[in-house]
JSON list of C-alpha atoms in Angstrom, two decimals:
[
{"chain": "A", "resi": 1, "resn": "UNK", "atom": "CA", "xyz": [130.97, 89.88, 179.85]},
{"chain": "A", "resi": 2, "resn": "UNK", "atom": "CA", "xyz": [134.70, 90.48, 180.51]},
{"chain": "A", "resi": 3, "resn": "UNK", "atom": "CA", "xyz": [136.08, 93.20, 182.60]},
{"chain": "A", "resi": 4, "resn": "UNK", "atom": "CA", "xyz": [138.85, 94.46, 180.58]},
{"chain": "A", "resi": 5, "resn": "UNK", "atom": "CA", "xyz": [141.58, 96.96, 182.49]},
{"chain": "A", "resi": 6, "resn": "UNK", "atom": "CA", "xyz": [144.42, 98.52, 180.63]},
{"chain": "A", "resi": 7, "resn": "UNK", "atom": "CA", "xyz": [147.35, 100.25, 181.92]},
{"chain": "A", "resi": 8, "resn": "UNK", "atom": "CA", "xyz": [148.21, 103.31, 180.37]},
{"chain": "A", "resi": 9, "resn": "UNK", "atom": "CA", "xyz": [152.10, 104.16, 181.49]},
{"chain": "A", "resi": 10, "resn": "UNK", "atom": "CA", "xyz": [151.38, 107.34, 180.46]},
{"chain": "A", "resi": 11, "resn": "UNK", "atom": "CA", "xyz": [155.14, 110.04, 179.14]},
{"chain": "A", "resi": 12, "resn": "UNK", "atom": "CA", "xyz": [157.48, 109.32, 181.56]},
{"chain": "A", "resi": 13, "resn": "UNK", "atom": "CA", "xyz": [159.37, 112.54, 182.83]},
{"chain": "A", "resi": 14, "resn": "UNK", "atom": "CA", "xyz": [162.55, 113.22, 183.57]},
{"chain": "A", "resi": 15, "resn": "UNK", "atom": "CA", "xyz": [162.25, 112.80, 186.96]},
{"chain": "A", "resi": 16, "resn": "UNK", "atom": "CA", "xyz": [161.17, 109.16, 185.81]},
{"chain": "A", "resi": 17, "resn": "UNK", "atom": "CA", "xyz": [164.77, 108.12, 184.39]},
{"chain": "A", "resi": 18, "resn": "UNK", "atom": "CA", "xyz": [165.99, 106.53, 187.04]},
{"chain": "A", "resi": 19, "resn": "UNK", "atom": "CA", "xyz": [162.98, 104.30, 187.80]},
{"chain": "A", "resi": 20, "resn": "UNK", "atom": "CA", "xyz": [164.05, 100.63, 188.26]},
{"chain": "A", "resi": 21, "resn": "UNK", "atom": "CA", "xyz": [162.11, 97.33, 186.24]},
{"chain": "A", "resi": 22, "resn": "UNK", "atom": "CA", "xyz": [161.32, 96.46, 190.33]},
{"chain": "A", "resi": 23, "resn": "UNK", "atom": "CA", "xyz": [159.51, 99.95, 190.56]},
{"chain": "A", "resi": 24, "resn": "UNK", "atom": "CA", "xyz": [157.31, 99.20, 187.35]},
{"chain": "A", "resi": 25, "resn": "UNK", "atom": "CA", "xyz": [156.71, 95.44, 188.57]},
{"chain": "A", "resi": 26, "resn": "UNK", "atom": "CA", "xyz": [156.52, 94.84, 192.23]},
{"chain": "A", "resi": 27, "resn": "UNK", "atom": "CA", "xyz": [155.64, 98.62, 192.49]},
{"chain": "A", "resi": 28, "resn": "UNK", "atom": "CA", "xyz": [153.05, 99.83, 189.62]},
{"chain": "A", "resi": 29, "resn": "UNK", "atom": "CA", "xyz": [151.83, 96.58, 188.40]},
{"chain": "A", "resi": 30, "resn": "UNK", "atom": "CA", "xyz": [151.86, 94.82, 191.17]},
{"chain": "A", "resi": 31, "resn": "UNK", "atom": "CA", "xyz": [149.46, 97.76, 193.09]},
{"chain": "A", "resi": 32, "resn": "UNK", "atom": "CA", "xyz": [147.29, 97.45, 189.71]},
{"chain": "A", "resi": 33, "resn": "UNK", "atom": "CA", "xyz": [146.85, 93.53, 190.23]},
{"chain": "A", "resi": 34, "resn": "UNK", "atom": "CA", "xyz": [145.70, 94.36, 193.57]},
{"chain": "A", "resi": 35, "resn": "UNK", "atom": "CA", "xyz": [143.11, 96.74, 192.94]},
{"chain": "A", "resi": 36, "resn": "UNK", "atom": "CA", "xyz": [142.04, 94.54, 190.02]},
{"chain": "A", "resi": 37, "resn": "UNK", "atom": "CA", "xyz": [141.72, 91.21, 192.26]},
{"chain": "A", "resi": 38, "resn": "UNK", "atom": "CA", "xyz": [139.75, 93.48, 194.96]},
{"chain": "A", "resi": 39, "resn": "UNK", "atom": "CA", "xyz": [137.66, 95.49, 192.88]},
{"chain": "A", "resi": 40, "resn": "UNK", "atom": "CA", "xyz": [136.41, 91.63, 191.00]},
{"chain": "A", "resi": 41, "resn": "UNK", "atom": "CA", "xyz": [136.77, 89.67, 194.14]},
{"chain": "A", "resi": 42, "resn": "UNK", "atom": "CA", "xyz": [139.08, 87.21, 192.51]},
{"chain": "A", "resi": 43, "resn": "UNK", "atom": "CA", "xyz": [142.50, 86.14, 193.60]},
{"chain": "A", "resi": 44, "resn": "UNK", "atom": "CA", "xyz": [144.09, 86.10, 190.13]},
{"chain": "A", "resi": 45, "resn": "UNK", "atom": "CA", "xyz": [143.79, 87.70, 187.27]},
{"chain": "A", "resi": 46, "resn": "UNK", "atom": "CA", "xyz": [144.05, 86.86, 183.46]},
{"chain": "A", "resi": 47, "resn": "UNK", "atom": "CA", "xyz": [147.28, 88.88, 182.50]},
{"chain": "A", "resi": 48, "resn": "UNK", "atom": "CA", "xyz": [147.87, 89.98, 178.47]},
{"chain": "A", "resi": 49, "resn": "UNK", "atom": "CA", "xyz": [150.56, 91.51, 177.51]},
{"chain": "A", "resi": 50, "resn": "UNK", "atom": "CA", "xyz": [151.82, 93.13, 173.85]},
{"chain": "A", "resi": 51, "resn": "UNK", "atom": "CA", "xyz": [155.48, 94.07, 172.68]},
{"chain": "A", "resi": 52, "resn": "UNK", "atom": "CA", "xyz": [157.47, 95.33, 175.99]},
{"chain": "A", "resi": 53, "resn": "UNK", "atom": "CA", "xyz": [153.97, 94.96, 177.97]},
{"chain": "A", "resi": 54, "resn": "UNK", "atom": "CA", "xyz": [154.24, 91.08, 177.08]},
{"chain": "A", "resi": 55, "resn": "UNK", "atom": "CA", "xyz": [157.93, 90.91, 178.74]},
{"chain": "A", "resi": 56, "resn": "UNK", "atom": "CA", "xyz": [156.74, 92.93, 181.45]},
{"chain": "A", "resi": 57, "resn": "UNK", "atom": "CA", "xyz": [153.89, 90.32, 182.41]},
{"chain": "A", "resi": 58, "resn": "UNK", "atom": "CA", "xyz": [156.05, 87.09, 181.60]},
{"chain": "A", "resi": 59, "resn": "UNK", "atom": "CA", "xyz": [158.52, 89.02, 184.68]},
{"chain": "A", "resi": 60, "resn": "UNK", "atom": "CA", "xyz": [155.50, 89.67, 186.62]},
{"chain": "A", "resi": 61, "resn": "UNK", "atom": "CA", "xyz": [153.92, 86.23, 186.21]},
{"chain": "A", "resi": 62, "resn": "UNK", "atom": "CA", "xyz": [157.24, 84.67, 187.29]},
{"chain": "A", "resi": 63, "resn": "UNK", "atom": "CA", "xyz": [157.46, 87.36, 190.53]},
{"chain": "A", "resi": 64, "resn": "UNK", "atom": "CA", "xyz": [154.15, 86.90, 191.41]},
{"chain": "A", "resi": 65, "resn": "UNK", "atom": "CA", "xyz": [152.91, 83.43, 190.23]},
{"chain": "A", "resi": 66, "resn": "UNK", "atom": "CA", "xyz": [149.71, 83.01, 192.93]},
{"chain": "A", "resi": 67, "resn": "UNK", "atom": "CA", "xyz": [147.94, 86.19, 191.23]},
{"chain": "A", "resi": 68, "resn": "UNK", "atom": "CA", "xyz": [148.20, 85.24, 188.09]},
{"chain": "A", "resi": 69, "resn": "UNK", "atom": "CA", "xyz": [145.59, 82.96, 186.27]},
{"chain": "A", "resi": 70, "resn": "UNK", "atom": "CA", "xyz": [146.22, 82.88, 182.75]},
{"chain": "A", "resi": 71, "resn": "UNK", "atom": "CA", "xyz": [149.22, 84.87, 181.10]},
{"chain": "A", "resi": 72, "resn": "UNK", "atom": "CA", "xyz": [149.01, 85.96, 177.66]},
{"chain": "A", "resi": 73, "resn": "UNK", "atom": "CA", "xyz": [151.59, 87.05, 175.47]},
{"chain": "A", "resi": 74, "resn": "UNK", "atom": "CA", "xyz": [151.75, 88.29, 171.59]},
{"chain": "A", "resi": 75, "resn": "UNK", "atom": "CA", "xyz": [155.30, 89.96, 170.10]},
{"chain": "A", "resi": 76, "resn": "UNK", "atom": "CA", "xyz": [156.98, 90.07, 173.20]},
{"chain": "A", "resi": 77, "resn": "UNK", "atom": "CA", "xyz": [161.04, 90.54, 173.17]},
{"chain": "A", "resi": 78, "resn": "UNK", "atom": "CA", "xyz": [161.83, 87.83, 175.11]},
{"chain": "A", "resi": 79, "resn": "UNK", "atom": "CA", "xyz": [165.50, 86.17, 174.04]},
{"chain": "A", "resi": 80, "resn": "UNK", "atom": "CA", "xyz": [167.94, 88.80, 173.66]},
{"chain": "A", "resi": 81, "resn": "UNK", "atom": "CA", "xyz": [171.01, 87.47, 172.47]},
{"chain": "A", "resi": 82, "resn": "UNK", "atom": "CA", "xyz": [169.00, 86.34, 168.77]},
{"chain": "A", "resi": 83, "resn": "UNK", "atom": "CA", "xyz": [170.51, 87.93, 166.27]},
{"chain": "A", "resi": 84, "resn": "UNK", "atom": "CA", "xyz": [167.74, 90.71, 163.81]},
{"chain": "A", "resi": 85, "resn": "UNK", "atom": "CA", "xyz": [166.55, 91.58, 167.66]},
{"chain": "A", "resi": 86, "resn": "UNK", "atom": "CA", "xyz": [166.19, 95.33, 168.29]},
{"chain": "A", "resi": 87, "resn": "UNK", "atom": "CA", "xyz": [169.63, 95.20, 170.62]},
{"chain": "A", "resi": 88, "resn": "UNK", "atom": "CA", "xyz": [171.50, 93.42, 168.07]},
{"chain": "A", "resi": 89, "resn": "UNK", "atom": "CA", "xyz": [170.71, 94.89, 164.55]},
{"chain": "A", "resi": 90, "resn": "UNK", "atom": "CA", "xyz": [170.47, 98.85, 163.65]},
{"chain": "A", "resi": 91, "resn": "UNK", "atom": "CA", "xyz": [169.64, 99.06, 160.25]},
{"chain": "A", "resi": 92, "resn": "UNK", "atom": "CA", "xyz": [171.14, 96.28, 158.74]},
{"chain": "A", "resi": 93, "resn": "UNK", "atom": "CA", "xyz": [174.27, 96.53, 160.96]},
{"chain": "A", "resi": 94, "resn": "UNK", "atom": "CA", "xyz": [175.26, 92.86, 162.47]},
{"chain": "A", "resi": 95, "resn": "UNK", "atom": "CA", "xyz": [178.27, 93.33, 165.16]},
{"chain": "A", "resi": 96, "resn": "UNK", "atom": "CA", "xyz": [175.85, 92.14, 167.53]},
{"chain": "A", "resi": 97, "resn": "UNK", "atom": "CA", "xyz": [174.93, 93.54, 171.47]},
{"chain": "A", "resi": 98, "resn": "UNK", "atom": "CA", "xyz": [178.50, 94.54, 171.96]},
{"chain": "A", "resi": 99, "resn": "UNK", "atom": "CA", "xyz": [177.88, 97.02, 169.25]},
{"chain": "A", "resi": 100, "resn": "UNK", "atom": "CA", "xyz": [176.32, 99.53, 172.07]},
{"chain": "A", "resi": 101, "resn": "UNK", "atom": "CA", "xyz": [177.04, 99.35, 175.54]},
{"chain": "A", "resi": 102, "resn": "UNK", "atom": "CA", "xyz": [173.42, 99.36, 177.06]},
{"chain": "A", "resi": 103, "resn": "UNK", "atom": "CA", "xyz": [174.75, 100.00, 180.53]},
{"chain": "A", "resi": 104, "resn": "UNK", "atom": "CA", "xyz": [176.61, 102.55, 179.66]},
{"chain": "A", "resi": 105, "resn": "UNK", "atom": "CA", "xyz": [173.55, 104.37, 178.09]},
{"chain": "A", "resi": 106, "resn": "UNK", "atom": "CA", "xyz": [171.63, 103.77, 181.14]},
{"chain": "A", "resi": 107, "resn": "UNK", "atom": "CA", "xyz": [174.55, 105.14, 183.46]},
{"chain": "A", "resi": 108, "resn": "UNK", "atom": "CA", "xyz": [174.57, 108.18, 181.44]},
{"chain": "A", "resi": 109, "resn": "UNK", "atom": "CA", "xyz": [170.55, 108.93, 180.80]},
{"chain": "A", "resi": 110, "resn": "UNK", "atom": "CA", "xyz": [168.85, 106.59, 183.37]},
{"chain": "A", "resi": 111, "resn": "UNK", "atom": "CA", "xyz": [165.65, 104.63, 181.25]},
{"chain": "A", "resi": 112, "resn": "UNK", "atom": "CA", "xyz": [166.14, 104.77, 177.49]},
{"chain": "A", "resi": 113, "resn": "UNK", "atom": "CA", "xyz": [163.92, 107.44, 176.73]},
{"chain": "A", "resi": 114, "resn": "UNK", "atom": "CA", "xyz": [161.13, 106.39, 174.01]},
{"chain": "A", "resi": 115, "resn": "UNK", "atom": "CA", "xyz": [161.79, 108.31, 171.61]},
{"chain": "A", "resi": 116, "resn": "UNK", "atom": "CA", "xyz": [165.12, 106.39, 171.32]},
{"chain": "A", "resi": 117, "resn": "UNK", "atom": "CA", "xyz": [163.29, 102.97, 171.32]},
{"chain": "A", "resi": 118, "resn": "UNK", "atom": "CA", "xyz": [161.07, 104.25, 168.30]},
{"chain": "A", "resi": 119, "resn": "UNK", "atom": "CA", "xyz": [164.02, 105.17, 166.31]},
{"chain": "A", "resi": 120, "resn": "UNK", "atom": "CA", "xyz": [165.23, 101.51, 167.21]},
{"chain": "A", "resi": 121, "resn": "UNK", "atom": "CA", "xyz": [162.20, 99.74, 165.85]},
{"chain": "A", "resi": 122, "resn": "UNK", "atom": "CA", "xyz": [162.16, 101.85, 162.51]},
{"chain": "A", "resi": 123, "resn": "UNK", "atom": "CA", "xyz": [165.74, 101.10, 162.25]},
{"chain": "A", "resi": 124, "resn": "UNK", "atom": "CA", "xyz": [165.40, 97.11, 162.07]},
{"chain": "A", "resi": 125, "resn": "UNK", "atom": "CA", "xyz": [163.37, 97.88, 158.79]},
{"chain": "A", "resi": 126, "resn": "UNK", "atom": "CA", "xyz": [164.03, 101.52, 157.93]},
{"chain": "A", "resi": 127, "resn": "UNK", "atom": "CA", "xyz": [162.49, 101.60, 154.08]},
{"chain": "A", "resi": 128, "resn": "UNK", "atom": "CA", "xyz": [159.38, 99.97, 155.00]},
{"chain": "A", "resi": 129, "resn": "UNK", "atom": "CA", "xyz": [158.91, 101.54, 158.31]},
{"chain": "A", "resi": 130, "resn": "UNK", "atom": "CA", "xyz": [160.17, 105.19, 157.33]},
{"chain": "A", "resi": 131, "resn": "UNK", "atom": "CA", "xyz": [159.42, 106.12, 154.14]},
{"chain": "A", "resi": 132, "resn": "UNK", "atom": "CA", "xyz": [157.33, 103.08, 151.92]},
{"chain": "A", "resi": 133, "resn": "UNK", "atom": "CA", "xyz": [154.04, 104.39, 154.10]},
{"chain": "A", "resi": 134, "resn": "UNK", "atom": "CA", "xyz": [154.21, 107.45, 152.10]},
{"chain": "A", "resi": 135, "resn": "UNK", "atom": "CA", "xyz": [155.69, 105.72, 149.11]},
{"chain": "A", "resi": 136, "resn": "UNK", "atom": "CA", "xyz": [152.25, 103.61, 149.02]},
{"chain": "A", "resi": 137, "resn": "UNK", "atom": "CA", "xyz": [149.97, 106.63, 149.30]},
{"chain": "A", "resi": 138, "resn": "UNK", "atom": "CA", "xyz": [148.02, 107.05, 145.63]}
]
């Protein structure tokens, strides 16, 4: 068999917001990976990561190449200056990443809370994300 471990981020608080991408990866992760390689007595591991979880493990991978194996990655954001990409269209608008100034947001609120995110996803397809689920119901 496979040893599978997941990492469950859990809500971030509050107190959370101003948490850095170096506290997630060489902090968090990076302690996980440990305990991982120790508990299976291996030196790397197979890394797999989904959505943000995929950009977060191509970072890592590049960090922290000697303890990862294999890396994985399936609908991960990773070129942000594409155009359709959640920074660059909000429902069907197209003026592009200088439409919202990210740092701004982050200088204000710390992390973008999730909530926000969500409401970016449904926002790249807002009819089929929003409402055709209960338009499809018999």
């Amino acid at each position: 068999g496979l040893d599978v471990y997941l990492i469950d981020w859990g809500y971030p608080s509050r107190g959370d917001r101003w948490l850095t991408l170096e506290d997630y990866l060489s902090g968090y992760l990076n302690n996980c990976v440990d305990i991982i390689c120790q508990q299976s007595q291996q030196e790397k591991i197979t890394l797999l990561g989904v959505c943000q979880g995929g950009t977060f493990s191509l970072c890592y991978a590049s960090l922290f190449p000697d303890k990862v194996k294999n890396l994985v990655v399936m609908v991960a954001p990773v070129d942000f200056e594409q155009p359709g990409t959640l920074l660059n269209a909000r429902g069907g608008c197209t003026l592009g990443a200088e439409a919202v100034d990210i740092d701004l947001m982050v200088d204000a609120m710390g992390n973008i809370p999730g909530d926000y995110l969500n409401l970016e996803f449904l926002m790249l397809k807002p009819l089929q994300l929003g409402y055709q689920k209960y338009l499809d119901v018999p």
